[in-house]
């Protein structure tokens, strides 16, 4: 068999299992401490009322993450890189970078604080030292990514995702929810202004701008070698055909990757809400992570509470690493500057550590970080939908009209709900 045929047989149709991973890493953003706080509070305050919000948010997240991955695969560039090349005005590019950088730092605050709270709950580690430990572990994970490659980083993060999933779902089997309540929660409705605020908070914590930036970069890094190998040894006449076939197969595998990641993330988030709805509804003090931990310990026993804290710790460690990766990509793509990973990580840890050192309420800091994140959602969503619908950018792989319409609807809904969240928070403050 000719060499080119052998290579094509071996690489143009890589095993789907080997292609899974980027979405699972990006999906960690949907399992961060901000999500935990929002879903626990929703279940404790309103029972099963907002189950439908978690489901709707997960469906929208599937579409958005797939579009992000598709952009990275087809163009070979991340979303920040693509925008950095299209924004000709240097001041516009810097302004866009600044808001994206602030979003990444706000994400980091929530994740480092979540890890610090988990270490305090588990071992009594002071919050400041816990934040430092969380930052140190995230540095180690990022060094794995930079020195061992994307695949090794994926394995570590996927392992943490498994811990997160077990830690947050175990309690549902010990204190199971009411099936009728779960079914009733699928009916869209609200009960007053506070439930609207909480629904907007759930969606704001679900769709995070840094996950969009990160997924396009993760897909680029992982699949660029696959595409290069797929077109190796091809003559000019067949080059585009072979690249197109390889890209189509990668996109098909990516749909599976995103589906698996979103099913895991959606299930875990739903279990967090159901755990609170079934066991913490009406219990005072459960509007904070510490209060929820104490209530779980009193109601379901120390094993459930400990696993919850372990899941929170894994959530903080995994999500802060992905957030730092996204921040590095944002700087590189928009400013075309690469800062040493260690130096950048140390700088972005400062705000979170300062908050912990000043004794600021951790749960309130988590909530405020979600408000900051809501500012960045339009700047990530609108360009993503616009670029993936452009034949000049994606060619034959551009969105179908129905996909673009769905992306526009999701964008408008998310922007409107996050605008409502901001208005309600500012009005109540």
mmCIF file of N, CA, C and O in Angstrom, residues 67-129:
data_model
loop_
_atom_site.group_PDB
_atom_site.id
_atom_site.type_symbol
_atom_site.label_atom_id
_atom_site.label_comp_id
_atom_site.label_asym_id
_atom_site.label_seq_id
_atom_site.Cartn_x
_atom_site.Cartn_y
_atom_site.Cartn_z
ATOM 1 N N UNK A 67 -19.665 26.015 18.779
ATOM 2 C CA UNK A 67 -19.259 27.069 17.852
ATOM 3 C C UNK A 67 -17.831 27.528 18.138
ATOM 4 O O UNK A 67 -17.053 27.791 17.219
ATOM 5 N N UNK A 68 -17.480 27.618 19.409
ATOM 6 C CA UNK A 68 -16.126 28.017 19.777
ATOM 7 C C UNK A 68 -15.104 26.992 19.281
ATOM 8 O O UNK A 68 -14.077 27.353 18.705
ATOM 9 N N UNK A 69 -15.400 25.703 19.512
ATOM 10 C CA UNK A 69 -14.484 24.653 19.052
ATOM 11 C C UNK A 69 -14.378 24.660 17.536
ATOM 12 O O UNK A 69 -13.283 24.476 16.971
ATOM 13 N N UNK A 70 -15.497 24.863 16.855
ATOM 14 C CA UNK A 70 -15.480 24.859 15.385
ATOM 15 C C UNK A 70 -14.605 25.977 14.840
ATOM 16 O O UNK A 70 -13.848 25.775 13.883
ATOM 17 N N UNK A 71 -14.677 27.136 15.459
ATOM 18 C CA UNK A 71 -13.834 28.249 15.020
ATOM 19 C C UNK A 71 -12.356 27.888 15.138
ATOM 20 O O UNK A 71 -11.564 28.140 14.221
ATOM 21 N N UNK A 72 -11.971 27.278 16.269
ATOM 22 C CA UNK A 72 -10.571 26.908 16.461
ATOM 23 C C UNK A 72 -10.102 25.841 15.500
ATOM 24 O O UNK A 72 -8.971 25.889 14.993
ATOM 25 N N UNK A 73 -10.967 24.868 15.195
ATOM 26 C CA UNK A 73 -10.589 23.765 14.298
ATOM 27 C C UNK A 73 -10.454 24.239 12.866
ATOM 28 O O UNK A 73 -9.459 23.972 12.178
ATOM 29 N N UNK A 74 -11.450 24.954 12.372
ATOM 30 C CA UNK A 74 -11.485 25.326 10.953
ATOM 31 C C UNK A 74 -10.457 26.392 10.623
ATOM 32 O O UNK A 74 -9.770 26.316 9.596
ATOM 33 N N UNK A 75 -10.303 27.393 11.479
ATOM 34 C CA UNK A 75 -9.392 28.496 11.182
ATOM 35 C C UNK A 75 -7.971 28.241 11.679
ATOM 36 O O UNK A 75 -7.030 28.879 11.216
ATOM 37 N N UNK A 76 -7.816 27.317 12.644
ATOM 38 C CA UNK A 76 -6.505 27.132 13.248
ATOM 39 C C UNK A 76 -6.123 28.286 14.151
ATOM 40 O O UNK A 76 -4.944 28.461 14.489
ATOM 41 N N UNK A 77 -7.110 29.092 14.549
ATOM 42 C CA UNK A 77 -6.878 30.243 15.424
ATOM 43 C C UNK A 77 -7.924 30.247 16.541
ATOM 44 O O UNK A 77 -9.056 29.807 16.345
ATOM 45 N N UNK A 78 -7.526 30.772 17.682
ATOM 46 C CA UNK A 78 -8.488 30.945 18.764
ATOM 47 C C UNK A 78 -9.339 32.181 18.488
ATOM 48 O O UNK A 78 -9.028 32.990 17.602
ATOM 49 N N UNK A 79 -10.411 32.329 19.255
ATOM 50 C CA UNK A 79 -11.245 33.528 19.111
ATOM 51 C C UNK A 79 -10.449 34.798 19.390
ATOM 52 O O UNK A 79 -10.566 35.765 18.610
ATOM 53 N N UNK A 80 -9.624 34.883 20.437
ATOM 54 C CA UNK A 80 -8.817 36.100 20.625
ATOM 55 C C UNK A 80 -7.862 36.365 19.464
ATOM 56 O O UNK A 80 -7.677 37.520 19.066
ATOM 57 N N UNK A 81 -7.257 35.322 18.897
ATOM 58 C CA UNK A 81 -6.371 35.515 17.753
ATOM 59 C C UNK A 81 -7.137 36.064 16.556
ATOM 60 O O UNK A 81 -6.670 36.991 15.869
ATOM 61 N N UNK A 82 -8.295 35.486 16.283
ATOM 62 C CA UNK A 82 -9.095 35.926 15.141
ATOM 63 C C UNK A 82 -9.502 37.385 15.306
ATOM 64 O O UNK A 82 -9.394 38.185 14.357
ATOM 65 N N UNK A 83 -9.954 37.740 16.490
ATOM 66 C CA UNK A 83 -10.354 39.121 16.730
ATOM 67 C C UNK A 83 -9.146 40.053 16.712
ATOM 68 O O UNK A 83 -9.239 41.195 16.247
ATOM 69 N N UNK A 84 -8.007 39.578 17.211
ATOM 70 C CA UNK A 84 -6.800 40.396 17.204
ATOM 71 C C UNK A 84 -6.352 40.754 15.802
ATOM 72 O O UNK A 84 -5.809 41.853 15.578
ATOM 73 N N UNK A 85 -6.592 39.872 14.833
ATOM 74 C CA UNK A 85 -6.247 40.152 13.443
ATOM 75 C C UNK A 85 -7.281 41.037 12.744
ATOM 76 O O UNK A 85 -6.959 41.739 11.799
ATOM 77 N N UNK A 86 -8.527 40.969 13.203
ATOM 78 C CA UNK A 86 -9.585 41.732 12.555
ATOM 79 C C UNK A 86 -9.751 43.133 13.138
ATOM 80 O O UNK A 86 -10.296 44.017 12.465
ATOM 81 N N UNK A 87 -9.327 43.325 14.367
ATOM 82 C CA UNK A 87 -9.396 44.652 14.974
ATOM 83 C C UNK A 87 -8.140 45.433 14.579
ATOM 84 O O UNK A 87 -7.073 45.291 15.180
ATOM 85 N N UNK A 88 -8.276 46.250 13.578
ATOM 86 C CA UNK A 88 -7.115 46.959 13.031
ATOM 87 C C UNK A 88 -6.646 48.088 13.943
ATOM 88 O O UNK A 88 -5.452 48.370 14.024
ATOM 89 N N UNK A 89 -7.603 48.757 14.552
ATOM 90 C CA UNK A 89 -7.258 49.879 15.414
ATOM 91 C C UNK A 89 -6.609 49.358 16.698
ATOM 92 O O UNK A 89 -7.231 48.594 17.444
ATOM 93 N N UNK A 90 -5.383 49.766 16.978
ATOM 94 C CA UNK A 90 -4.708 49.231 18.179
ATOM 95 C C UNK A 90 -5.410 49.596 19.474
ATOM 96 O O UNK A 90 -5.396 48.812 20.430
ATOM 97 N N UNK A 91 -6.048 50.761 19.524
ATOM 98 C CA UNK A 91 -6.750 51.143 20.748
ATOM 99 C C UNK A 91 -7.999 50.298 20.962
ATOM 100 O O UNK A 91 -8.329 49.933 22.099
ATOM 101 N N UNK A 92 -8.681 49.977 19.856
ATOM 102 C CA UNK A 92 -9.851 49.095 19.967
ATOM 103 C C UNK A 92 -9.434 47.709 20.430
ATOM 104 O O UNK A 92 -10.116 47.084 21.255
ATOM 105 N N UNK A 93 -8.307 47.235 19.897
ATOM 106 C CA UNK A 93 -7.810 45.918 20.291
ATOM 107 C C UNK A 93 -7.419 45.911 21.773
ATOM 108 O O UNK A 93 -7.711 44.955 22.499
ATOM 109 N N UNK A 94 -6.789 46.983 22.229
ATOM 110 C CA UNK A 94 -6.394 47.057 23.637
ATOM 111 C C UNK A 94 -7.609 47.163 24.553
ATOM 112 O O UNK A 94 -7.632 46.575 25.648
ATOM 113 N N UNK A 95 -8.618 47.906 24.115
ATOM 114 C CA UNK A 95 -9.837 48.036 24.921
ATOM 115 C C UNK A 95 -10.544 46.689 25.039
ATOM 116 O O UNK A 95 -11.028 46.314 26.113
ATOM 117 N N UNK A 96 -10.579 45.957 23.929
ATOM 118 C CA UNK A 96 -11.202 44.631 23.961
ATOM 119 C C UNK A 96 -10.406 43.708 24.877
ATOM 120 O O UNK A 96 -10.982 42.941 25.660
ATOM 121 N N UNK A 97 -9.084 43.782 24.791
ATOM 122 C CA UNK A 97 -8.239 42.958 25.664
ATOM 123 C C UNK A 97 -8.489 43.289 27.124
ATOM 124 O O UNK A 97 -8.564 42.385 27.963
ATOM 125 N N UNK A 98 -8.639 44.584 27.438
ATOM 126 C CA UNK A 98 -8.799 44.981 28.834
ATOM 127 C C UNK A 98 -10.056 44.375 29.438
ATOM 128 O O UNK A 98 -10.013 43.828 30.546
ATOM 129 N N UNK A 99 -11.190 44.440 28.706
ATOM 130 C CA UNK A 99 -12.410 43.862 29.275
ATOM 131 C C UNK A 99 -12.296 42.343 29.382
ATOM 132 O O UNK A 99 -12.754 41.753 30.361
ATOM 133 N N UNK A 100 -11.666 41.719 28.387
ATOM 134 C CA UNK A 100 -11.496 40.262 28.441
ATOM 135 C C UNK A 100 -10.565 39.865 29.581
ATOM 136 O O UNK A 100 -10.784 38.854 30.258
ATOM 137 N N UNK A 101 -9.547 40.666 29.807
ATOM 138 C CA UNK A 101 -8.598 40.387 30.890
ATOM 139 C C UNK A 101 -9.269 40.537 32.248
ATOM 140 O O UNK A 101 -9.059 39.732 33.170
ATOM 141 N N UNK A 102 -10.109 41.561 32.401
ATOM 142 C CA UNK A 102 -10.834 41.747 33.655
ATOM 143 C C UNK A 102 -11.786 40.594 33.917
ATOM 144 O O UNK A 102 -11.951 40.156 35.061
ATOM 145 N N UNK A 103 -12.418 40.091 32.859
ATOM 146 C CA UNK A 103 -13.305 38.935 32.990
ATOM 147 C C UNK A 103 -12.517 37.714 33.463
ATOM 148 O O UNK A 103 -12.954 36.976 34.351
ATOM 149 N N UNK A 104 -11.335 37.496 32.853
ATOM 150 C CA UNK A 104 -10.510 36.352 33.245
ATOM 151 C C UNK A 104 -10.068 36.470 34.703
ATOM 152 O O UNK A 104 -10.044 35.482 35.441
ATOM 153 N N UNK A 105 -9.750 37.678 35.129
ATOM 154 C CA UNK A 105 -9.321 37.875 36.515
ATOM 155 C C UNK A 105 -10.491 37.687 37.477
ATOM 156 O O UNK A 105 -10.319 37.131 38.580
ATOM 157 N N UNK A 106 -11.691 38.125 37.078
ATOM 158 C CA UNK A 106 -12.864 37.909 37.926
ATOM 159 C C UNK A 106 -13.146 36.424 38.077
ATOM 160 O O UNK A 106 -13.522 35.952 39.161
ATOM 161 N N UNK A 107 -12.976 35.692 36.987
ATOM 162 C CA UNK A 107 -13.140 34.234 37.039
ATOM 163 C C UNK A 107 -12.147 33.625 38.023
ATOM 164 O O UNK A 107 -12.491 32.761 38.832
ATOM 165 N N UNK A 108 -10.924 34.106 37.960
ATOM 166 C CA UNK A 108 -9.873 33.573 38.825
ATOM 167 C C UNK A 108 -10.184 33.829 40.290
ATOM 168 O O UNK A 108 -9.906 32.986 41.155
ATOM 169 N N UNK A 109 -10.763 34.978 40.585
ATOM 170 C CA UNK A 109 -11.114 35.295 41.969
ATOM 171 C C UNK A 109 -12.076 34.252 42.531
ATOM 172 O O UNK A 109 -11.884 33.716 43.623
ATOM 173 N N UNK A 110 -13.125 33.946 41.747
ATOM 174 C CA UNK A 110 -14.119 32.976 42.209
ATOM 175 C C UNK A 110 -13.497 31.605 42.424
ATOM 176 O O UNK A 110 -13.803 30.910 43.408
ATOM 177 N N UNK A 111 -12.618 31.215 41.524
ATOM 178 C CA UNK A 111 -12.088 29.856 41.572
ATOM 179 C C UNK A 111 -11.060 29.682 42.690
ATOM 180 O O UNK A 111 -11.042 28.651 43.369
ATOM 181 N N UNK A 112 -10.212 30.673 42.885
ATOM 182 C CA UNK A 112 -9.230 30.599 43.968
ATOM 183 C C UNK A 112 -9.934 30.642 45.320
ATOM 184 O O UNK A 112 -9.603 29.890 46.242
ATOM 185 N N UNK A 113 -10.937 31.512 45.435
ATOM 186 C CA UNK A 113 -11.681 31.590 46.688
ATOM 187 C C UNK A 113 -12.417 30.280 46.965
ATOM 188 O O UNK A 113 -12.455 29.796 48.104
ATOM 189 N N UNK A 114 -12.996 29.683 45.931
ATOM 190 C CA UNK A 114 -13.667 28.396 46.102
ATOM 191 C C UNK A 114 -12.716 27.329 46.615
ATOM 192 O O UNK A 114 -13.055 26.553 47.531
ATOM 193 N N UNK A 115 -11.511 27.265 46.064
ATOM 194 C CA UNK A 115 -10.522 26.301 46.536
ATOM 195 C C UNK A 115 -10.099 26.581 47.963
ATOM 196 O O UNK A 115 -9.923 25.655 48.769
ATOM 197 N N UNK A 116 -9.961 27.875 48.293
ATOM 198 C CA UNK A 116 -9.566 28.242 49.658
ATOM 199 C C UNK A 116 -10.644 27.856 50.671
ATOM 200 O O UNK A 116 -10.339 27.340 51.750
ATOM 201 N N UNK A 117 -11.908 28.099 50.319
ATOM 202 C CA UNK A 117 -13.008 27.731 51.212
ATOM 203 C C UNK A 117 -13.034 26.224 51.423
ATOM 204 O O UNK A 117 -13.250 25.732 52.539
ATOM 205 N N UNK A 118 -12.810 25.458 50.347
ATOM 206 C CA UNK A 118 -12.815 23.994 50.457
ATOM 207 C C UNK A 118 -11.709 23.514 51.392
ATOM 208 O O UNK A 118 -11.933 22.624 52.228
ATOM 209 N N UNK A 119 -10.509 24.081 51.290
ATOM 210 C CA UNK A 119 -9.410 23.688 52.173
ATOM 211 C C UNK A 119 -9.707 24.059 53.627
ATOM 212 O O UNK A 119 -9.338 23.335 54.553
ATOM 213 N N UNK A 120 -10.397 25.174 53.820
ATOM 214 C CA UNK A 120 -10.785 25.556 55.181
ATOM 215 C C UNK A 120 -11.818 24.576 55.742
ATOM 216 O O UNK A 120 -11.724 24.160 56.904
ATOM 217 N N UNK A 121 -12.788 24.198 54.924
ATOM 218 C CA UNK A 121 -13.812 23.264 55.384
ATOM 219 C C UNK A 121 -13.222 21.887 55.688
ATOM 220 O O UNK A 121 -13.604 21.234 56.661
ATOM 221 N N UNK A 122 -12.281 21.450 54.852
ATOM 222 C CA UNK A 122 -11.729 20.103 55.003
ATOM 223 C C UNK A 122 -10.672 20.013 56.094
ATOM 224 O O UNK A 122 -10.647 19.056 56.881
ATOM 225 N N UNK A 123 -9.785 20.990 56.139
ATOM 226 C CA UNK A 123 -8.604 20.862 56.999
ATOM 227 C C UNK A 123 -8.410 22.039 57.954
ATOM 228 O O UNK A 123 -7.419 22.065 58.690
ATOM 229 N N UNK A 124 -9.318 23.016 57.908
ATOM 230 C CA UNK A 124 -9.151 24.175 58.774
ATOM 231 C C UNK A 124 -8.031 25.095 58.354
ATOM 232 O O UNK A 124 -7.537 25.892 59.169
ATOM 233 N N UNK A 125 -7.611 25.012 57.085
ATOM 234 C CA UNK A 125 -6.535 25.878 56.584
ATOM 235 C C UNK A 125 -7.059 27.314 56.491
ATOM 236 O O UNK A 125 -8.131 27.544 55.925
ATOM 237 N N UNK A 126 -6.352 28.299 57.051
ATOM 238 C CA UNK A 126 -6.794 29.693 56.911
ATOM 239 C C UNK A 126 -7.003 30.054 55.439
ATOM 240 O O UNK A 126 -6.291 29.561 54.563
ATOM 241 N N UNK A 127 -7.979 30.911 55.182
ATOM 242 C CA UNK A 127 -8.372 31.198 53.804
ATOM 243 C C UNK A 127 -7.214 31.723 52.956
ATOM 244 O O UNK A 127 -7.064 31.332 51.786
ATOM 245 N N UNK A 128 -6.391 32.601 53.504
ATOM 246 C CA UNK A 128 -5.284 33.150 52.725
ATOM 247 C C UNK A 128 -4.307 32.057 52.315
ATOM 248 O O UNK A 128 -3.890 31.980 51.148
ATOM 249 N N UNK A 129 -3.954 31.192 53.269
ATOM 250 C CA UNK A 129 -3.043 30.093 52.944
ATOM 251 C C UNK A 129 -3.697 29.105 51.975
ATOM 252 O O UNK A 129 -3.037 28.542 51.104
#
